[in-house]
PDB file of C-alpha atoms in Angstrom:
ATOM      1  CA  GLU A   1      21.003 -49.392  19.981  1.00 65.00           C
ATOM      2  CA  ALA A   2      20.306 -51.007  23.332  1.00 80.00           C
ATOM      3  CA  GLY A   3      16.806 -50.691  24.691  1.00 93.00           C
ATOM      4  CA  VAL A   4      15.654 -49.954  28.223  1.00 96.00           C
ATOM      5  CA  VAL A   5      17.170 -52.495  30.590  1.00 96.00           C
ATOM      6  CA  GLN A   6      15.516 -53.528  33.819  1.00 97.00           C
ATOM      7  CA  SER A   7      16.500 -55.914  36.574  1.00 97.00           C
ATOM      8  CA  PRO A   8      15.573 -58.198  38.113  1.00 97.00           C
ATOM      9  CA  ARG A   9      12.965 -59.664  35.749  1.00 95.00           C
ATOM     10  CA  TYR A  10      11.310 -61.572  38.565  1.00 97.00           C
ATOM     11  CA  LYS A  11      11.342 -61.173  42.317  1.00 97.00           C
ATOM     12  CA  ILE A  12       9.506 -63.127  44.992  1.00 98.00           C
ATOM     13  CA  ILE A  13       9.606 -61.830  48.544  1.00 97.00           C
ATOM     14  CA  GLU A  14       7.665 -62.150  51.752  1.00 97.00           C
ATOM     15  CA  LYS A  15       5.599 -59.236  52.965  1.00 95.00           C
ATOM     16  CA  LYS A  16       7.406 -56.627  55.034  1.00 96.00           C
ATOM     17  CA  GLN A  17      10.671 -57.319  53.191  1.00 97.00           C
ATOM     18  CA  PRO A  18      12.362 -54.614  51.112  1.00 97.00           C
ATOM     19  CA  VAL A  19      12.836 -54.833  47.347  1.00 98.00           C
ATOM     20  CA  ALA A  20      14.580 -52.691  44.768  1.00 98.00           C
ATOM     21  CA  PHE A  21      14.327 -52.458  41.000  1.00 98.00           C
ATOM     22  CA  TRP A  22      16.888 -50.987  38.670  1.00 97.00           C
ATOM     23  CA  CYS A  23      16.470 -49.321  35.285  1.00 97.00           C
ATOM     24  CA  ASN A  24      18.948 -48.195  32.646  1.00 96.00           C
ATOM     25  CA  PRO A  25      17.233 -46.033  30.023  1.00 96.00           C
ATOM     26  CA  ILE A  26      18.098 -45.632  26.367  1.00 94.00           C
ATOM     27  CA  SER A  27      21.223 -43.541  25.970  1.00 91.00           C
ATOM     28  CA  GLY A  28      20.375 -39.869  25.532  1.00 88.00           C
ATOM     29  CA  HIS A  29      16.815 -40.141  26.812  1.00 90.00           C
ATOM     30  CA  ASN A  30      16.402 -37.436  29.427  1.00 88.00           C
ATOM     31  CA  THR A  31      12.953 -38.475  30.645  1.00 90.00           C
ATOM     32  CA  LEU A  32      12.457 -41.638  32.692  1.00 93.00           C
ATOM     33  CA  TYR A  33       9.217 -43.131  33.974  1.00 94.00           C
ATOM     34  CA  TRP A  34       8.282 -45.810  36.465  1.00 96.00           C
ATOM     35  CA  TYR A  35       4.891 -47.429  35.917  1.00 96.00           C
ATOM     36  CA  ARG A  36       3.067 -50.120  37.837  1.00 96.00           C
ATOM     37  CA  GLN A  37       0.933 -52.581  35.906  1.00 94.00           C
ATOM     38  CA  ASN A  38      -1.521 -54.829  37.673  1.00 93.00           C
ATOM     39  CA  LEU A  39      -2.665 -58.003  35.954  1.00 88.00           C
ATOM     40  CA  GLY A  40      -4.929 -57.289  33.005  1.00 84.00           C
ATOM     41  CA  GLN A  41      -4.742 -53.530  33.435  1.00 89.00           C
ATOM     42  CA  GLY A  42      -2.991 -50.603  31.828  1.00 91.00           C
ATOM     43  CA  PRO A  43       0.201 -49.091  33.241  1.00 93.00           C
ATOM     44  CA  GLU A  44      -0.213 -46.455  35.939  1.00 93.00           C
ATOM     45  CA  LEU A  45       2.428 -43.806  36.407  1.00 92.00           C
ATOM     46  CA  LEU A  46       4.312 -43.837  39.693  1.00 95.00           C
ATOM     47  CA  ILE A  47       6.979 -41.230  39.017  1.00 94.00           C
ATOM     48  CA  ARG A  48       8.493 -39.294  36.129  1.00 92.00           C
ATOM     49  CA  TYR A  49      11.985 -37.820  35.998  1.00 92.00           C
ATOM     50  CA  GLU A  50      13.330 -35.165  33.723  1.00 88.00           C
ATOM     51  CA  ASN A  51      17.066 -35.595  34.055  1.00 89.00           C
ATOM     52  CA  GLU A  52      17.685 -35.840  37.822  1.00 89.00           C
ATOM     53  CA  GLU A  53      14.490 -34.066  38.853  1.00 90.00           C
ATOM     54  CA  ALA A  54      11.327 -35.902  39.843  1.00 91.00           C
ATOM     55  CA  VAL A  55       8.728 -33.722  38.129  1.00 86.00           C
ATOM     56  CA  ASP A  56       5.663 -35.873  38.789  1.00 86.00           C
ATOM     57  CA  ASP A  57       5.527 -38.169  41.800  1.00 89.00           C
ATOM     58  CA  SER A  58       1.934 -37.521  42.766  1.00 86.00           C
ATOM     59  CA  GLN A  59       0.972 -41.206  42.399  1.00 89.00           C
ATOM     60  CA  LEU A  60       3.947 -42.601  44.296  1.00 93.00           C
ATOM     61  CA  PRO A  61       2.957 -44.007  47.714  1.00 92.00           C
ATOM     62  CA  LYS A  62       5.621 -42.138  49.586  1.00 91.00           C
ATOM     63  CA  ASP A  63       5.196 -43.951  52.868  1.00 94.00           C
ATOM     64  CA  ARG A  64       6.795 -47.088  51.445  1.00 96.00           C
ATOM     65  CA  PHE A  65       8.003 -46.281  47.936  1.00 97.00           C
ATOM     66  CA  SER A  66      11.069 -44.267  47.051  1.00 96.00           C
ATOM     67  CA  ALA A  67      12.944 -43.621  43.840  1.00 97.00           C
ATOM     68  CA  GLU A  68      16.110 -41.949  42.743  1.00 95.00           C
ATOM     69  CA  ARG A  69      17.839 -41.101  39.516  1.00 95.00           C
ATOM     70  CA  LEU A  70      21.399 -40.167  40.288  1.00 83.00           C
ATOM     71  CA  LYS A  71      23.337 -38.357  37.564  1.00 85.00           C
ATOM     72  CA  GLY A  72      20.247 -38.325  35.386  1.00 83.00           C
ATOM     73  CA  VAL A  73      20.817 -41.780  33.928  1.00 92.00           C
ATOM     74  CA  ASP A  74      20.051 -44.992  35.845  1.00 95.00           C
ATOM     75  CA  SER A  75      17.194 -45.134  38.295  1.00 97.00           C
ATOM     76  CA  THR A  76      16.158 -47.335  41.193  1.00 97.00           C
ATOM     77  CA  LEU A  77      12.708 -47.863  42.642  1.00 98.00           C
ATOM     78  CA  LYS A  78      12.491 -49.196  46.186  1.00 97.00           C
ATOM     79  CA  ILE A  79       9.652 -50.571  48.246  1.00 97.00           C
ATOM     80  CA  GLN A  80      10.092 -50.912  51.986  1.00 96.00           C
ATOM     81  CA  PRO A  81       8.285 -52.679  53.479  1.00 96.00           C
ATOM     82  CA  ALA A  82       6.446 -54.553  50.734  1.00 96.00           C
ATOM     83  CA  GLU A  83       2.777 -55.406  51.129  1.00 96.00           C
ATOM     84  CA  LEU A  84       0.691 -58.103  49.454  1.00 96.00           C
ATOM     85  CA  GLY A  85      -1.000 -55.474  47.280  1.00 95.00           C
ATOM     86  CA  ASP A  86       2.335 -54.446  45.797  1.00 97.00           C
ATOM     87  CA  SER A  87       2.418 -57.579  43.663  1.00 97.00           C
ATOM     88  CA  ALA A  88       2.524 -56.247  40.097  1.00 97.00           C
ATOM     89  CA  VAL A  89       4.835 -55.653  37.166  1.00 96.00           C
ATOM     90  CA  TYR A  90       6.995 -52.564  37.525  1.00 97.00           C
ATOM     91  CA  LEU A  91       7.786 -51.037  34.167  1.00 96.00           C
ATOM     92  CA  CYS A  92      10.480 -48.524  33.387  1.00 97.00           C
ATOM     93  CA  ALA A  93      10.282 -46.389  30.267  1.00 95.00           C
ATOM     94  CA  SER A  94      12.289 -43.575  28.747  1.00 93.00           C
ATOM     95  CA  SER A  95      11.776 -40.920  26.099  1.00 89.00           C
ATOM     96  CA  LEU A  96      13.434 -37.926  24.528  1.00 82.00           C
ATOM     97  CA  ASP A  97      12.295 -34.441  25.438  1.00 67.00           C
ATOM     98  CA  TRP A  98       8.662 -34.631  24.355  1.00 58.00           C
ATOM     99  CA  ARG A  99       8.196 -30.969  23.566  1.00 58.00           C
ATOM    100  CA  GLY A 100       9.749 -31.345  20.155  1.00 51.00           C
ATOM    101  CA  ARG A 101      12.978 -29.543  20.878  1.00 52.00           C
ATOM    102  CA  SER A 102      14.832 -32.705  20.044  1.00 51.00           C
ATOM    103  CA  GLY A 103      12.444 -33.681  17.295  1.00 54.00           C
ATOM    104  CA  SER A 104      10.732 -36.143  19.566  1.00 59.00           C
ATOM    105  CA  THR A 105       7.007 -36.561  19.796  1.00 65.00           C
ATOM    106  CA  GLY A 106       7.232 -38.281  23.089  1.00 73.00           C
ATOM    107  CA  GLU A 107       6.677 -41.952  22.483  1.00 84.00           C
ATOM    108  CA  LEU A 108       7.849 -44.089  25.339  1.00 90.00           C
ATOM    109  CA  PHE A 109      10.249 -46.992  25.080  1.00 93.00           C
ATOM    110  CA  PHE A 110       9.641 -49.638  27.703  1.00 95.00           C
ATOM    111  CA  GLY A 111      11.818 -52.198  29.373  1.00 96.00           C
ATOM    112  CA  GLU A 112      10.719 -55.805  29.840  1.00 94.00           C
ATOM    113  CA  GLY A 113       9.477 -55.079  33.342  1.00 95.00           C
ATOM    114  CA  SER A 114      10.143 -56.490  36.803  1.00 96.00           C
ATOM    115  CA  ARG A 115       7.468 -58.854  38.059  1.00 96.00           C
ATOM    116  CA  LEU A 116       7.092 -58.676  41.837  1.00 97.00           C
ATOM    117  CA  THR A 117       5.281 -61.312  43.854  1.00 97.00           C
ATOM    118  CA  VAL A 118       4.741 -60.596  47.534  1.00 97.00           C
ATOM    119  CA  LEU A 119       3.816 -63.638  49.637  1.00 96.00           C
TER     120      LEU A 119
ATOM    121  CA  ALA B   1      -9.671 -34.130  32.932  1.00 71.00           C
ATOM    122  CA  GLN B   2      -7.561 -36.132  30.541  1.00 78.00           C
ATOM    123  CA  SER B   3      -8.669 -39.732  29.962  1.00 86.00           C
ATOM    124  CA  VAL B   4      -8.640 -42.544  27.456  1.00 92.00           C
ATOM    125  CA  ALA B   5     -11.122 -45.388  27.152  1.00 95.00           C
ATOM    126  CA  GLN B   6     -10.952 -48.774  25.489  1.00 97.00           C
ATOM    127  CA  PRO B   7     -14.545 -50.004  25.582  1.00 96.00           C
ATOM    128  CA  GLU B   8     -13.793 -53.636  24.721  1.00 96.00           C
ATOM    129  CA  ASP B   9     -11.903 -55.902  27.102  1.00 95.00           C
ATOM    130  CA  GLN B  10     -11.521 -58.531  24.380  1.00 97.00           C
ATOM    131  CA  VAL B  11     -11.807 -58.683  20.605  1.00 97.00           C
ATOM    132  CA  ASN B  12     -11.993 -62.011  18.783  1.00 97.00           C
ATOM    133  CA  VAL B  13     -11.292 -62.216  15.052  1.00 97.00           C
ATOM    134  CA  ALA B  14     -10.684 -65.023  12.596  1.00 97.00           C
ATOM    135  CA  GLU B  15      -7.327 -65.077  10.848  1.00 97.00           C
ATOM    136  CA  GLY B  16      -7.456 -63.234   7.542  1.00 97.00           C
ATOM    137  CA  ASN B  17     -10.361 -61.024   8.571  1.00 97.00           C
ATOM    138  CA  PRO B  18     -10.024 -57.293   9.239  1.00 97.00           C
ATOM    139  CA  LEU B  19      -9.712 -56.195  12.850  1.00 97.00           C
ATOM    140  CA  THR B  20     -10.546 -53.034  14.762  1.00 97.00           C
ATOM    141  CA  VAL B  21      -9.594 -52.186  18.345  1.00 98.00           C
ATOM    142  CA  LYS B  22     -11.441 -49.146  19.628  1.00 98.00           C
ATOM    143  CA  CYS B  23     -10.129 -46.167  21.572  1.00 97.00           C
ATOM    144  CA  THR B  24     -11.759 -42.894  22.566  1.00 96.00           C
ATOM    145  CA  TYR B  25     -10.133 -40.038  24.387  1.00 93.00           C
ATOM    146  CA  SER B  26     -10.995 -36.917  26.340  1.00 89.00           C
ATOM    147  CA  VAL B  27      -8.590 -34.005  26.504  1.00 82.00           C
ATOM    148  CA  SER B  28      -8.935 -30.240  26.632  1.00 77.00           C
ATOM    149  CA  GLY B  29      -6.198 -29.523  24.111  1.00 77.00           C
ATOM    150  CA  ASN B  30      -4.525 -31.060  21.099  1.00 78.00           C
ATOM    151  CA  PRO B  31      -3.674 -34.676  21.801  1.00 84.00           C
ATOM    152  CA  TYR B  32      -0.795 -36.858  20.869  1.00 87.00           C
ATOM    153  CA  LEU B  33      -2.205 -40.384  20.497  1.00 92.00           C
ATOM    154  CA  PHE B  34      -0.353 -43.670  20.637  1.00 94.00           C
ATOM    155  CA  TRP B  35      -0.922 -47.391  20.337  1.00 97.00           C
ATOM    156  CA  TYR B  36       1.256 -49.925  22.119  1.00 96.00           C
ATOM    157  CA  VAL B  37       1.225 -53.720  22.042  1.00 96.00           C
ATOM    158  CA  GLN B  38       2.218 -56.058  24.857  1.00 94.00           C
ATOM    159  CA  TYR B  39       3.051 -59.731  24.392  1.00 91.00           C
ATOM    160  CA  PRO B  40       3.005 -62.105  27.384  1.00 86.00           C
ATOM    161  CA  ASN B  41       5.692 -61.364  29.961  1.00 82.00           C
ATOM    162  CA  ARG B  42       7.086 -58.522  27.894  1.00 86.00           C
ATOM    163  CA  GLY B  43       7.124 -54.746  28.132  1.00 87.00           C
ATOM    164  CA  LEU B  44       5.011 -52.499  25.935  1.00 93.00           C
ATOM    165  CA  GLN B  45       6.133 -51.940  22.358  1.00 94.00           C
ATOM    166  CA  PHE B  46       5.330 -48.787  20.416  1.00 93.00           C
ATOM    167  CA  LEU B  47       3.139 -49.414  17.343  1.00 95.00           C
ATOM    168  CA  LEU B  48       2.180 -46.031  15.958  1.00 94.00           C
ATOM    169  CA  LYS B  49       1.307 -42.441  16.807  1.00 92.00           C
ATOM    170  CA  TYR B  50      -0.813 -39.531  15.668  1.00 91.00           C
ATOM    171  CA  ILE B  51       0.652 -36.080  16.125  1.00 85.00           C
ATOM    172  CA  THR B  52      -0.799 -33.932  13.363  1.00 81.00           C
ATOM    173  CA  GLY B  53      -1.585 -34.074   9.665  1.00 83.00           C
ATOM    174  CA  ASP B  54      -3.099 -37.063   7.876  1.00 87.00           C
ATOM    175  CA  ASN B  55      -5.803 -38.681   9.954  1.00 90.00           C
ATOM    176  CA  LEU B  56      -4.740 -42.171   8.877  1.00 94.00           C
ATOM    177  CA  VAL B  57      -1.405 -43.185  10.315  1.00 94.00           C
ATOM    178  CA  LYS B  58       0.503 -46.349   9.530  1.00 94.00           C
ATOM    179  CA  GLY B  59       2.656 -48.237  11.972  1.00 92.00           C
ATOM    180  CA  SER B  60       4.485 -51.457  12.614  1.00 90.00           C
ATOM    181  CA  TYR B  61       3.375 -54.969  11.604  1.00 92.00           C
ATOM    182  CA  GLY B  62       0.797 -53.678   9.092  1.00 94.00           C
ATOM    183  CA  PHE B  63      -1.286 -51.831  11.672  1.00 96.00           C
ATOM    184  CA  GLU B  64      -2.866 -48.456  11.041  1.00 96.00           C
ATOM    185  CA  ALA B  65      -5.049 -46.113  13.060  1.00 97.00           C
ATOM    186  CA  GLU B  66      -7.582 -43.487  12.146  1.00 95.00           C
ATOM    187  CA  PHE B  67      -7.819 -40.241  14.074  1.00 94.00           C
ATOM    188  CA  ASN B  68     -11.336 -38.785  14.187  1.00 94.00           C
ATOM    189  CA  LYS B  69     -11.451 -35.439  15.947  1.00 91.00           C
ATOM    190  CA  SER B  70     -15.231 -35.048  15.899  1.00 92.00           C
ATOM    191  CA  GLN B  71     -15.725 -38.458  17.506  1.00 93.00           C
ATOM    192  CA  THR B  72     -12.569 -38.138  19.671  1.00 93.00           C
ATOM    193  CA  SER B  73     -11.535 -41.600  18.571  1.00 96.00           C
ATOM    194  CA  PHE B  74      -8.331 -43.278  17.498  1.00 97.00           C
ATOM    195  CA  HIS B  75      -9.224 -46.821  16.463  1.00 98.00           C
ATOM    196  CA  LEU B  76      -6.529 -49.341  15.605  1.00 98.00           C
ATOM    197  CA  LYS B  77      -7.060 -51.360  12.432  1.00 97.00           C
ATOM    198  CA  LYS B  78      -5.503 -54.051  10.297  1.00 97.00           C
ATOM    199  CA  PRO B  79      -6.885 -55.290   6.976  1.00 96.00           C
ATOM    200  CA  SER B  80      -5.990 -58.948   7.498  1.00 97.00           C
ATOM    201  CA  ALA B  81      -5.355 -60.381  10.963  1.00 96.00           C
ATOM    202  CA  LEU B  82      -2.613 -62.892  11.770  1.00 96.00           C
ATOM    203  CA  VAL B  83      -2.568 -65.361  14.649  1.00 96.00           C
ATOM    204  CA  SER B  84       0.673 -63.680  15.753  1.00 94.00           C
ATOM    205  CA  ASP B  85      -1.260 -60.422  16.295  1.00 96.00           C
ATOM    206  CA  SER B  86      -2.814 -61.975  19.395  1.00 96.00           C
ATOM    207  CA  ALA B  87      -1.690 -59.753  22.282  1.00 96.00           C
ATOM    208  CA  LEU B  88      -2.765 -56.982  24.635  1.00 96.00           C
ATOM    209  CA  TYR B  89      -3.187 -53.561  23.018  1.00 97.00           C
ATOM    210  CA  PHE B  90      -3.078 -50.219  24.807  1.00 97.00           C
ATOM    211  CA  CYS B  91      -4.162 -46.818  23.595  1.00 97.00           C
ATOM    212  CA  ALA B  92      -2.467 -43.788  25.177  1.00 94.00           C
ATOM    213  CA  VAL B  93      -2.902 -40.021  25.061  1.00 90.00           C
ATOM    214  CA  ARG B  94      -0.547 -37.195  25.841  1.00 84.00           C
ATOM    215  CA  LEU B  95      -1.219 -33.474  25.845  1.00 69.00           C
ATOM    216  CA  TYR B  96       1.074 -31.286  23.808  1.00 59.00           C
ATOM    217  CA  SER B  97       0.478 -28.089  25.662  1.00 53.00           C
ATOM    218  CA  SER B  98       0.913 -29.145  29.263  1.00 52.00           C
ATOM    219  CA  ALA B  99       3.190 -31.229  31.410  1.00 58.00           C
ATOM    220  CA  SER B 100       4.443 -34.400  29.898  1.00 63.00           C
ATOM    221  CA  LYS B 101       1.769 -36.689  31.277  1.00 75.00           C
ATOM    222  CA  ILE B 102       0.786 -39.763  29.291  1.00 84.00           C
ATOM    223  CA  ILE B 103      -2.339 -41.725  30.171  1.00 88.00           C
ATOM    224  CA  PHE B 104      -2.927 -45.345  29.149  1.00 93.00           C
ATOM    225  CA  GLY B 105      -6.216 -47.081  28.548  1.00 94.00           C
ATOM    226  CA  SER B 106      -7.127 -50.281  30.344  1.00 94.00           C
ATOM    227  CA  GLY B 107      -6.158 -52.442  27.392  1.00 96.00           C
ATOM    228  CA  THR B 108      -7.919 -54.717  24.906  1.00 97.00           C
ATOM    229  CA  ARG B 109      -6.980 -58.348  24.510  1.00 96.00           C
ATOM    230  CA  LEU B 110      -6.950 -59.289  20.834  1.00 97.00           C
ATOM    231  CA  SER B 111      -7.386 -62.966  20.063  1.00 97.00           C
ATOM    232  CA  ILE B 112      -6.968 -64.210  16.501  1.00 96.00           C
ATOM    233  CA  ARG B 113      -8.234 -67.733  15.853  1.00 95.00           C
ATOM    234  CA  PRO B 114      -6.757 -69.830  13.033  1.00 94.00           C
TER     235      PRO B 114
END
C-alpha cells in the first residue's frame, strides 16, 4: 500500500513569492491534515479536512495561506506571498475516521514533508 | 485545555542500556495516546498507541510504553537501546469524545552512543 505522498520535497524561494505544496493521502483515508514543523519542534496543525470539508482551520494564517481538497482526495496548500518566517517543513498526514466507525483509532500516517526555505 | 509535555529536550543512553523517554498529558476526558519517531529529513512514523485496556502497550522496533492514569503519563521505553534508535521522538494525545484534534509534544532527541 502506498503511503502519503508529498511534493515537492524541497523548495527554495525568495520572500514575497508564491509557493504550493501537494499531498496525496493513503487511499481510503477520509481525514487529511496539514502540519507545520519548525526546526527542533513538534508539528503544529494548520488545517484538517474531513472529506472535502475543512473542519478545523483555526490555526491557518488566512491572510496568506490557503488550502483546498477537491473531491476529498488530494490536497494543496498555498502560501502567497511567502515571508521569511514561513521557512519550515510542511507535513501532510491522513487517517481513517477516528471515531471507530471504521475500526480506526485515529493514528496519523505522515508523508515525508516539504521543506520550505524562504530567502 | 488539552496539552502534552515532553520534559526532556534530549536523552543520552549507552547502547545496550534501557531507555525511557518521558511524556505527560493533560486532558479532560479519556485520551488516546501515541508515540511517533522522526528520522532526519523524514516524516513522522507511528510507533505505538494506547487506547484502552492493558496499561503496557508494545509497538514497533521493540519499543513499549506504559500508561499511568494517576500520574497522567505515557513514557516510552526500550529494554536495550540500539544506535539506530537515535532519532526525534514525539508524544501525542487525542481526545476520544470531542473533535478529532491531535496535539503533539515538543519532541525529545534520543541519542544512543556506541
